[in-house]
Coordinates of C-alpha atoms and ligand atoms in Angstrom, one line a residue:
X1 CA 3.3 -3.2 -10.5
X2 CA 3.4 -6.0 -7.7
X3 CA 4.9 -9.3 -8.6
X4 CA 4.9 -12.3 -6.3
X5 CA 7.7 -14.8 -6.4
X6 CA 7.2 -18.4 -5.2
X7 CA 9.0 -21.6 -5.4
X8 CA 7.1 -24.3 -7.0
X9 CA 8.4 -27.5 -5.2
X10 CA 9.9 -28.2 -1.9
X11 CA 12.1 -25.0 -1.6
X12 CA 15.7 -24.5 -2.7
X13 CA 14.7 -24.0 -6.1
X14 CA 17.0 -21.1 -6.7
X15 CA 14.9 -18.1 -5.9
X16 CA 17.8 -16.2 -4.4
X17 CA 19.3 -15.6 -7.7
X18 CA 16.1 -14.6 -9.5
X19 CA 15.0 -12.2 -6.8
X20 CA 18.5 -10.8 -7.0
X21 CA 18.2 -10.3 -10.8
X22 CA 14.7 -8.8 -10.8
X23 CA 15.5 -6.4 -8.0
X24 CA 17.5 -4.4 -10.3
X25 CA 14.3 -3.5 -12.0
X26 CA 12.3 -3.1 -8.9
X27 CA 12.0 -0.4 -6.0
X28 CA 10.9 -2.6 -3.2
X29 CA 11.5 -6.2 -2.4
X30 CA 9.3 -7.5 0.6
X31 CA 9.0 -10.9 2.5
X32 CA 5.6 -12.1 3.7
X33 CA 6.1 -15.2 5.6
X34 CA 8.7 -17.5 7.4
X35 CA 11.7 -16.6 9.1
X36 CA 15.4 -17.4 9.4
X37 CA 14.4 -21.1 8.3
X38 CA 15.0 -19.8 4.7
X39 CA 18.2 -19.9 3.1
X40 CA 19.2 -18.0 -0.1
X41 CA 22.7 -18.1 -1.4
X42 CA 23.3 -15.2 -3.8
X43 CA 26.7 -14.9 -5.8
X44 CA 27.9 -11.6 -7.1
X45 CA 31.4 -11.8 -8.6
X46 CA 33.7 -13.1 -5.8
X47 CA 31.3 -12.5 -3.2
X48 CA 28.8 -15.1 -1.9
X49 CA 25.7 -13.9 0.3
X50 CA 23.7 -16.0 2.4
X51 CA 20.7 -14.6 3.3
X52 CA 18.2 -16.0 5.6
X53 CA 15.8 -13.3 6.9
X54 CA 16.6 -10.6 4.8
X55 CA 15.0 -10.2 1.3
X56 CA 17.5 -10.9 -1.3
X57 CA 17.2 -7.3 -2.6
X58 CA 19.2 -6.3 0.3
X59 CA 22.4 -6.5 -1.7
X60 CA 21.1 -3.8 -4.3
X61 CA 21.6 -0.4 -2.4
X62 CA 18.8 1.2 -4.3
X63 CA 16.1 -1.3 -3.1
X64 CA 14.2 -0.8 0.0
X65 CA 13.5 -4.0 1.7
X66 CA 10.5 -5.0 3.8
X67 CA 10.0 -7.8 6.5
X68 CA 6.2 -7.9 6.4
X69 CA 3.5 -8.6 9.2
X70 CA 3.4 -12.3 8.0
X71 CA 6.9 -13.2 9.2
X72 CA 8.4 -14.4 12.4
X73 CA 11.5 -12.7 13.4
X74 CA 14.3 -13.7 15.6
X75 CA 15.9 -10.4 16.5
X76 CA 19.4 -12.1 17.4
X77 CA 19.6 -13.7 14.0
X78 CA 18.3 -10.4 12.3
X79 CA 21.3 -8.4 13.5
X80 CA 23.8 -11.4 13.0
X81 CA 22.7 -11.3 9.3
X82 CA 22.8 -7.6 9.2
X83 CA 26.2 -7.4 10.6
X84 CA 27.4 -10.2 8.2
X85 CA 26.2 -8.1 5.3
X86 CA 27.5 -4.8 6.5
X87 CA 31.0 -6.5 6.8
X88 CA 30.7 -7.2 3.1
X89 CA 30.3 -3.6 2.2
X90 CA 26.6 -3.2 1.9
X91 CA 24.8 -0.3 3.9
X92 CA 21.9 -1.2 5.7
X93 CA 19.7 1.8 7.1
X94 CA 16.4 2.2 8.6
X95 CA 15.7 4.1 5.3
X96 CA 16.1 1.0 3.2
X97 CA 15.1 -1.8 5.6
X98 CA 11.7 -1.7 7.1
X99 CA 10.4 -4.2 9.7
X100 CA 6.6 -4.7 10.5
X101 CA 5.3 -3.7 13.8
X102 CA 2.8 -6.7 13.4
X103 CA 5.4 -9.3 12.8
X104 CA 6.1 -11.7 15.5
X105 CA 9.2 -12.4 17.5
X106 CA 10.7 -15.8 17.7
X107 CA 11.9 -16.2 21.4
X108 CA 14.5 -18.5 22.9
X109 CA 11.8 -20.7 24.2
X110 CA 10.3 -21.3 20.7
X111 CA 13.6 -22.8 19.7
X112 CA 13.6 -25.1 23.0
X113 CA 10.1 -26.1 22.0
X114 CA 10.8 -26.6 18.3
X115 CA 13.3 -29.5 19.6
X116 CA 10.5 -31.0 22.2
X117 CA 8.0 -31.0 19.5
X118 CA 10.4 -32.9 17.2
X119 CA 11.2 -35.3 20.0
X120 CA 7.6 -36.1 20.8
X121 CA 6.9 -36.9 17.1
X122 CA 9.6 -39.4 17.4
X123 CA 9.5 -41.5 13.9
X124 CA 7.1 -39.1 12.6
X125 CA 9.3 -36.1 13.2
X126 CA 9.0 -33.2 10.6
X127 CA 12.8 -32.5 10.3
X128 CA 12.4 -28.8 10.9
X129 CA 15.2 -26.4 10.9
X130 CA 14.8 -26.2 14.7
X131 CA 14.8 -22.4 14.4
X132 CA 11.5 -22.0 16.5
X133 CA 9.5 -21.3 13.4
X134 CA 6.6 -23.6 14.1
X135 CA 6.2 -22.7 17.9
X136 CA 6.4 -18.9 17.0
X137 CA 3.5 -19.4 14.5
X138 CA 1.6 -21.4 17.1
X139 CA 1.7 -18.8 19.7
X140 CA 0.7 -16.3 16.9
X141 CA -2.5 -18.4 16.2
X142 CA -3.0 -19.2 19.8
X143 CA -3.2 -15.3 20.4
X144 CA -0.3 -15.0 23.0
X145 CA 2.7 -14.4 20.5
X146 CA 4.7 -11.2 21.0
X147 CA 4.7 -8.8 18.3
X148 CA 7.4 -6.3 17.5
X149 CA 5.1 -3.7 18.6
X150 CA 4.3 -5.1 21.9
X151 CA 8.0 -5.7 22.4
X152 CA 8.8 -2.2 22.0
X153 CA 7.2 -1.5 25.5
X154 CA 9.7 -2.9 28.0
X155 CA 7.0 -3.7 30.5
X156 CA 4.8 -5.4 28.1
X157 CA 7.6 -7.6 26.9
X158 CA 8.5 -8.7 30.4
X159 CA 5.2 -9.6 31.2
X160 CA 4.5 -11.6 28.0
X161 CA 7.9 -13.3 28.4
X162 CA 6.9 -14.2 32.1
X163 CA 3.3 -15.5 31.2
X164 CA 4.4 -17.5 28.1
X165 CA 7.6 -18.8 29.8
X166 CA 5.6 -20.5 32.6
X167 CA 3.8 -22.7 30.1
X168 CA 6.8 -23.3 27.8
X169 CA 8.8 -24.2 30.8
X170 CA 6.4 -27.1 31.8
X171 CA 6.9 -28.6 28.4
X172 CA 10.8 -28.1 28.4
X173 CA 11.1 -29.5 31.7
X174 CA 8.8 -32.7 30.9
X175 CA 11.5 -33.7 28.1
X176 CA 14.4 -33.4 30.6
X177 CA 15.8 -30.0 29.6
X178 CA 16.7 -27.3 32.2
X179 CA 13.9 -24.6 32.4
X180 CA 14.7 -21.2 31.0
X181 CA 14.8 -18.1 33.0
X182 CA 12.6 -15.1 32.2
X183 CA 15.0 -12.6 33.6
X184 CA 17.7 -13.8 31.3
X185 CA 15.5 -13.9 28.3
X186 CA 14.2 -10.5 28.9
X187 CA 18.0 -9.2 29.4
X188 CA 18.9 -10.9 26.2
X189 CA 16.0 -9.8 24.0
X190 CA 15.1 -6.4 25.6
X191 CA 18.5 -4.6 24.1
X192 CA 18.0 -6.2 20.6
X193 CA 14.3 -4.6 20.5
X194 CA 15.8 -1.5 21.3
X195 CA 18.3 -1.8 18.4
X196 CA 15.1 -2.8 16.3
X197 CA 13.2 0.3 17.0
X198 CA 14.4 2.5 14.3
X199 CA 13.6 -0.2 11.6
X200 CA 9.9 -0.5 12.8
X201 CA 7.4 0.7 10.6
X202 CA 3.9 0.3 9.4
X203 CA 5.0 -1.7 6.5
X204 CA 1.3 -2.4 4.8
X205 CA 0.7 1.5 4.8
X206 CA 4.3 2.3 3.2
X207 CA 3.5 -0.4 0.5
X208 CA 0.3 0.9 -0.1
X209 CA 2.0 4.6 -0.5
X210 CA 4.4 2.9 -2.8
X211 CA 1.8 1.4 -5.1
X212 CA 0.0 4.7 -5.3
X213 CA 3.5 6.2 -6.5
X214 CA 3.6 3.4 -9.1
X215 CA 6.7 1.7 -7.6
X216 CA 7.6 -1.6 -8.4
X217 CA 7.2 -4.3 -5.8
X218 CA 8.4 -7.7 -5.4
X219 CA 6.8 -10.0 -2.8
X220 CA 9.5 -12.7 -2.1
X221 CA 8.2 -16.1 -0.9
X222 CA 10.3 -18.2 1.3
X223 CA 10.2 -22.0 1.5
X224 CA 7.9 -22.9 -1.1
X225 CA 4.3 -24.3 -2.4
X226 CA 4.7 -27.8 -1.3
X227 CA 5.8 -26.5 2.3
X228 CA 2.7 -24.5 2.6
X229 CA 0.7 -25.2 6.0
X230 CA -2.7 -25.5 4.1
X231 CA -1.8 -26.9 0.7
X232 CA 1.8 -28.6 1.0
X233 CA 2.3 -32.1 2.2
X234 CA 1.0 -31.9 5.6
X235 CA 2.0 -32.5 8.2
X236 CA 5.4 -32.2 6.7
X237 CA 5.2 -28.5 5.8
X238 CA 6.2 -25.2 7.5
X239 CA 3.9 -23.3 9.5
X240 CA 3.0 -20.6 7.2
X241 CA 1.5 -19.8 3.8
X242 CA 4.2 -19.3 0.9
X243 CA 1.6 -19.5 -1.7
X244 CA 0.3 -16.7 -3.6
X245 CA -2.8 -16.2 -1.4
X246 CA -0.2 -15.8 1.6
X247 CA 1.5 -12.9 -0.1
X248 CA -1.7 -10.9 0.3
X249 CA -2.1 -11.6 3.9
X250 CA 1.4 -11.8 5.1
X251 CA 2.4 -8.4 3.3
X252 CA -1.2 -6.7 4.0
X253 CA -1.7 -5.9 0.2
X254 CA -5.3 -6.2 -1.2
X255 CA -5.3 -9.3 -3.7
X256 CA -6.3 -7.4 -6.8
X257 CA -3.2 -5.2 -6.4
X258 CA -1.0 -8.3 -7.3
X259 CA -0.2 -8.0 -10.9
X260 CA 1.5 -11.2 -11.5
X261 CA 2.9 -14.4 -10.2
X262 CA 6.3 -15.9 -11.0
X263 CA 7.1 -19.4 -10.2
X264 CA 10.3 -20.8 -9.5
X265 CA 11.0 -24.2 -10.8
X266 CA 14.2 -26.3 -10.8
X267 CA 14.9 -28.8 -13.6
X268 CA 14.7 -31.7 -10.9
X269 CA 13.4 -31.9 -7.3
X270 CA 14.9 -31.8 -3.8
X271 CA 13.5 -31.8 -0.4
X272 CA 15.2 -31.5 3.1
X273 CA 13.8 -32.8 6.3
X274 CA 11.3 -35.7 6.5
X275 CA 8.0 -36.2 4.5
X276 CA 6.7 -37.9 1.2
X277 CA 8.6 -37.2 -2.0
X278 CA 7.0 -39.2 -4.9
X279 CA 10.1 -38.9 -7.3
X280 CA 13.1 -39.4 -5.0
X281 CA 15.9 -41.1 -6.2
X282 CA 16.0 -43.9 -3.6
X283 CA 18.6 -46.6 -3.2
X284 CA 18.5 -48.2 -6.7
X285 CA 19.4 -44.5 -8.2
X286 CA 21.7 -43.5 -5.4
X287 CA 24.6 -42.7 -7.7
X288 CA 22.3 -40.5 -9.7
X289 CA 21.1 -38.7 -6.5
X290 CA 25.0 -38.3 -5.6
X291 CA 25.7 -36.9 -9.1
X292 CA 22.9 -34.2 -9.1
X293 CA 23.8 -33.4 -5.3
X294 CA 27.4 -32.7 -6.1
X295 CA 26.8 -30.9 -9.3
X296 CA 24.1 -28.8 -7.9
X297 CA 25.6 -28.3 -4.6
X298 CA 22.5 -29.7 -2.9
X299 CA 23.2 -28.8 0.7
X300 CA 21.2 -26.5 2.9
X301 CA 22.6 -23.1 2.8
X302 CA 21.9 -22.6 6.6
X303 CA 21.7 -26.2 8.0
X304 CA 24.2 -27.7 5.6
X305 CA 22.0 -30.8 5.5
X306 CA 22.5 -32.9 2.4
X307 CA 19.1 -32.5 0.3
X308 CA 17.1 -35.3 -1.0
X309 CA 17.2 -35.4 -4.7
X310 CA 14.7 -36.7 -7.1
X311 CA 13.3 -36.2 -10.9
X312 CA 11.3 -33.4 -12.0
X313 CA 7.6 -33.9 -10.9
X314 CA 5.2 -32.5 -13.6
X315 CA 2.1 -33.4 -11.5
X316 CA 3.3 -31.6 -8.3
X317 CA 4.5 -28.5 -10.4
X318 CA 1.1 -28.4 -12.2
X319 CA -0.7 -28.3 -9.1
X320 CA 1.5 -25.7 -7.8
X321 CA 0.9 -23.6 -11.1
X322 CA -2.8 -24.0 -10.3
X323 CA -2.5 -23.0 -6.8
X324 CA -0.6 -19.8 -7.2
X325 CA -1.7 -18.9 -10.8
X326 CA 1.9 -18.7 -12.4
X327 CA 2.0 -16.4 -15.2
X328 CA 5.6 -17.3 -15.9
X329 CA 8.3 -19.7 -14.7
X330 CA 12.0 -19.2 -14.2
X331 CA 13.6 -22.6 -14.6
X332 CA 16.7 -23.0 -12.7
X333 CA 19.9 -25.3 -12.7
X334 CA 19.7 -26.5 -16.2
X335 CA 23.4 -26.9 -16.4
X336 CA 23.2 -29.4 -13.5
X337 CA 21.7 -32.0 -15.8
X338 CA 24.5 -31.3 -18.7
X339 CA 26.2 -34.7 -17.6
X340 CA 23.4 -37.0 -17.8
X341 CA 22.4 -39.7 -20.6
X342 CA 19.0 -39.9 -19.8
X343 CA 16.5 -37.7 -17.9
X344 CA 13.3 -38.7 -16.3
X345 CA 10.3 -36.7 -15.8
X346 CA 7.3 -37.8 -13.7
X347 CA 4.0 -37.1 -15.8
X348 CA 1.7 -39.0 -13.8
X349 CA 0.9 -41.0 -10.5
X350 CA -0.5 -44.2 -9.7
X351 CA -1.6 -45.4 -6.4
X352 CA -2.3 -49.2 -5.9
X353 CA -2.3 -49.4 -9.7
X354 CA -4.7 -46.7 -10.3
X355 CA -3.9 -43.7 -12.2
X356 CA -4.4 -40.4 -9.9
X357 CA -4.8 -36.9 -11.5
X358 CA -4.7 -34.8 -8.6
X359 CA -2.0 -34.2 -5.8
X360 CA -3.1 -36.2 -2.9
X361 CA -4.0 -34.5 0.4
X362 CA -3.0 -37.3 2.7
X363 CA 0.7 -38.2 3.5
X364 CA -0.1 -41.9 3.3
X365 CA -1.3 -41.6 -0.4
X366 CA 1.7 -39.4 -1.2
X367 CA 4.1 -42.1 0.2
X368 CA 2.3 -44.8 -1.9
X369 CA 2.8 -43.0 -5.2
X370 CA 4.2 -45.0 -7.9
X371 CA 5.4 -42.4 -10.6
X372 CA 4.9 -42.9 -14.3
X373 CA 8.0 -41.6 -15.9
X374 CA 8.9 -40.3 -19.6
X375 CA 12.4 -40.6 -20.3
X376 CA 14.1 -38.0 -22.3
X377 CA 17.6 -38.0 -23.9
X378 CA 20.3 -35.8 -22.3
X379 CA 22.3 -33.5 -24.3
X380 CA 25.9 -34.3 -22.7
X381 CA 27.5 -30.9 -23.4
X382 CA 27.9 -27.9 -21.4
X383 CA 25.3 -25.2 -21.2
X384 CA 26.9 -23.3 -18.3
X385 CA 26.8 -19.5 -19.0
X386 CA 24.7 -19.7 -22.1
X387 CA 22.5 -16.6 -22.4
X388 CA 20.7 -17.3 -25.7
X389 CA 18.0 -19.9 -26.1
X390 CA 19.2 -20.6 -29.6
X391 CA 22.9 -21.4 -28.2
X392 CA 21.5 -24.5 -26.1
X393 CA 21.8 -27.9 -27.5
X394 CA 18.6 -29.0 -29.3
X395 CA 18.1 -31.7 -26.8
X396 CA 18.1 -29.0 -23.8
X397 CA 15.7 -26.8 -25.6
X398 CA 13.4 -29.9 -26.0
X399 CA 13.7 -30.6 -22.6
X400 CA 12.6 -27.1 -21.6
X401 CA 9.7 -27.2 -23.9
X402 CA 8.7 -30.5 -22.5
X403 CA 8.6 -29.2 -19.1
X404 CA 6.8 -25.9 -20.0
X405 CA 4.0 -28.1 -21.9
X406 CA 3.8 -30.7 -19.0
X407 CA 3.3 -27.7 -16.6
X408 CA 1.2 -25.5 -18.8
X409 CA 2.9 -22.4 -18.1
X410 CA 5.4 -20.6 -20.0
X411 CA 9.1 -20.5 -19.3
X412 CA 10.2 -16.9 -19.3
X413 CA 13.9 -17.4 -18.1
X414 CA 16.3 -20.2 -17.7
X415 CA 19.3 -20.3 -15.4
X416 CA 22.5 -21.7 -16.6
X417 CA 24.6 -21.0 -13.6
X418 CA 24.6 -19.3 -10.2
X419 CA 26.0 -16.0 -11.4
X420 CA 23.8 -13.0 -12.6
X421 CA 24.8 -13.0 -16.3
X422 CA 24.5 -16.9 -16.5
X423 CA 20.8 -16.3 -17.8
X424 CA 18.7 -16.8 -20.5
X425 CA 15.5 -14.4 -20.8
X426 CA 12.9 -15.4 -23.3
X427 CA 12.1 -12.5 -25.7
X428 CA 8.6 -11.5 -25.7
X429 CA 7.6 -13.8 -22.6
X430 CA 5.7 -12.3 -19.7
X431 CA 8.9 -12.5 -17.8
X432 CA 10.7 -10.1 -20.1
X433 CA 7.9 -7.7 -19.6
X434 CA 8.6 -7.6 -15.8
X435 CA 12.1 -6.7 -16.3
X436 CA 11.4 -4.0 -18.7
X437 CA 8.4 -2.0 -17.4
Ligands
LIG1 P1 10.3 -25.1 9.7 O1 10.1 -24.3 8.6 O2 11.8 -25.1 10.4 O3 9.4 -25.5 10.7 O4 10.5 -26.8 9.0 C1 9.2 -27.3 8.4 C2 9.9 -28.0 7.1 O5 10.3 -27.1 6.0 C3 11.1 -28.8 7.4 O6 10.9 -30.0 6.4 C4 12.3 -28.1 6.8 O7 13.3 -28.8 6.1 C5 11.4 -27.3 5.6 N1 12.1 -26.0 5.3 C6 11.9 -24.9 6.1 N2 12.5 -23.9 5.3 C7 13.1 -24.3 4.3 C8 13.6 -23.7 3.2 O8 14.0 -22.5 3.1 N3 14.0 -24.7 2.3 C9 13.7 -25.9 2.1 N4 13.0 -26.5 3.0 C10 12.7 -25.8 4.2

């Protein structure tokens, strides 16, 4: 069985906890796109793990983790993360962590170019994580990227760094920054690549063999649907394809081998960085945004940036369900809404007074959206840690049913807190079958 897990909104929906929960019943967890721009927080008892590059399955020592070909990997960030996780008592060996020889490397000049690119865009900047993700994917598409397999040969690594840096330095200098030196980059990267060598593997072959042996594989998306470079709120997106189709290319898995798609949806929306956000709580609703930010701890796990907060957007989430073909949804952070008198849900869009039924392609249209809201009564009582649907307050159950109805997909799991056991799994749902089989 192969299941893809994807955020339905703009990221930070709480995928980390759900992957961590599922990892117990899966043999392999593979990431298929992005790099250390992601940030998952996973809480296990007293310990908090912040994962950026490694799949959330890494905390389960029986799970094998894969960084697939679709990823961009910063070797320095990779080992920093491994060292941090090892310090917390988790064993990470090449037997349980495999890195694709076809993944691309993020180099120091990619980070520098991420800065210059944002500076060039000025008022229209993307608000990237400045980790070099976009420039690394640009080099990949431009056919000048350095893949893990290329870097394993020191001569090739040296030549490619020299060649690419010549061009990168022209831009870096243009923006008033000192040029980077090829010999320094080589001396920094070459030992890291040597350290990486034992982890390098033909990961798509590894996954194909695992599939033959009926192993259970989870494909973990980072970022989320509305940040997809093709389907998201372009140009305010990341440079890869988190959507379900991207899982096939990014992990090297035939599309028809994928058995199901799980969407992660939060009870409200957030966004970090710039870009249109139709249901954003603006000045008028600043107190509400602050309440949600504080109750939901809505600050970037990696960048610590405060996240922009907004109401649940059923139009955008339906769009995500359609694009990814969600079979089931995990609804996260129900408890964050416990304190609210009323909860708004965006059920439609208007642009210049006209009803719009599809998710607009153009940022200008997205900015012009006037959301049409339904208002539901809050439940005003604590749901933290509830594990059975029937123990939820009636109004909370109504809210969940309303969301499921407006997206058109079952909600098979409800998260009522950050801990593993603060979870409701709905009996007889598609989701339940993934935990069991
Ligand atoms: P990049 O991926 O660093 O190029 O950033 C592009 C956009 O994606 C920016 O708006 C980032 O804030 C956003 N982004 C990247 N990774 C994440 C994530 O893991 N969660 C939420 N937003 C993200």
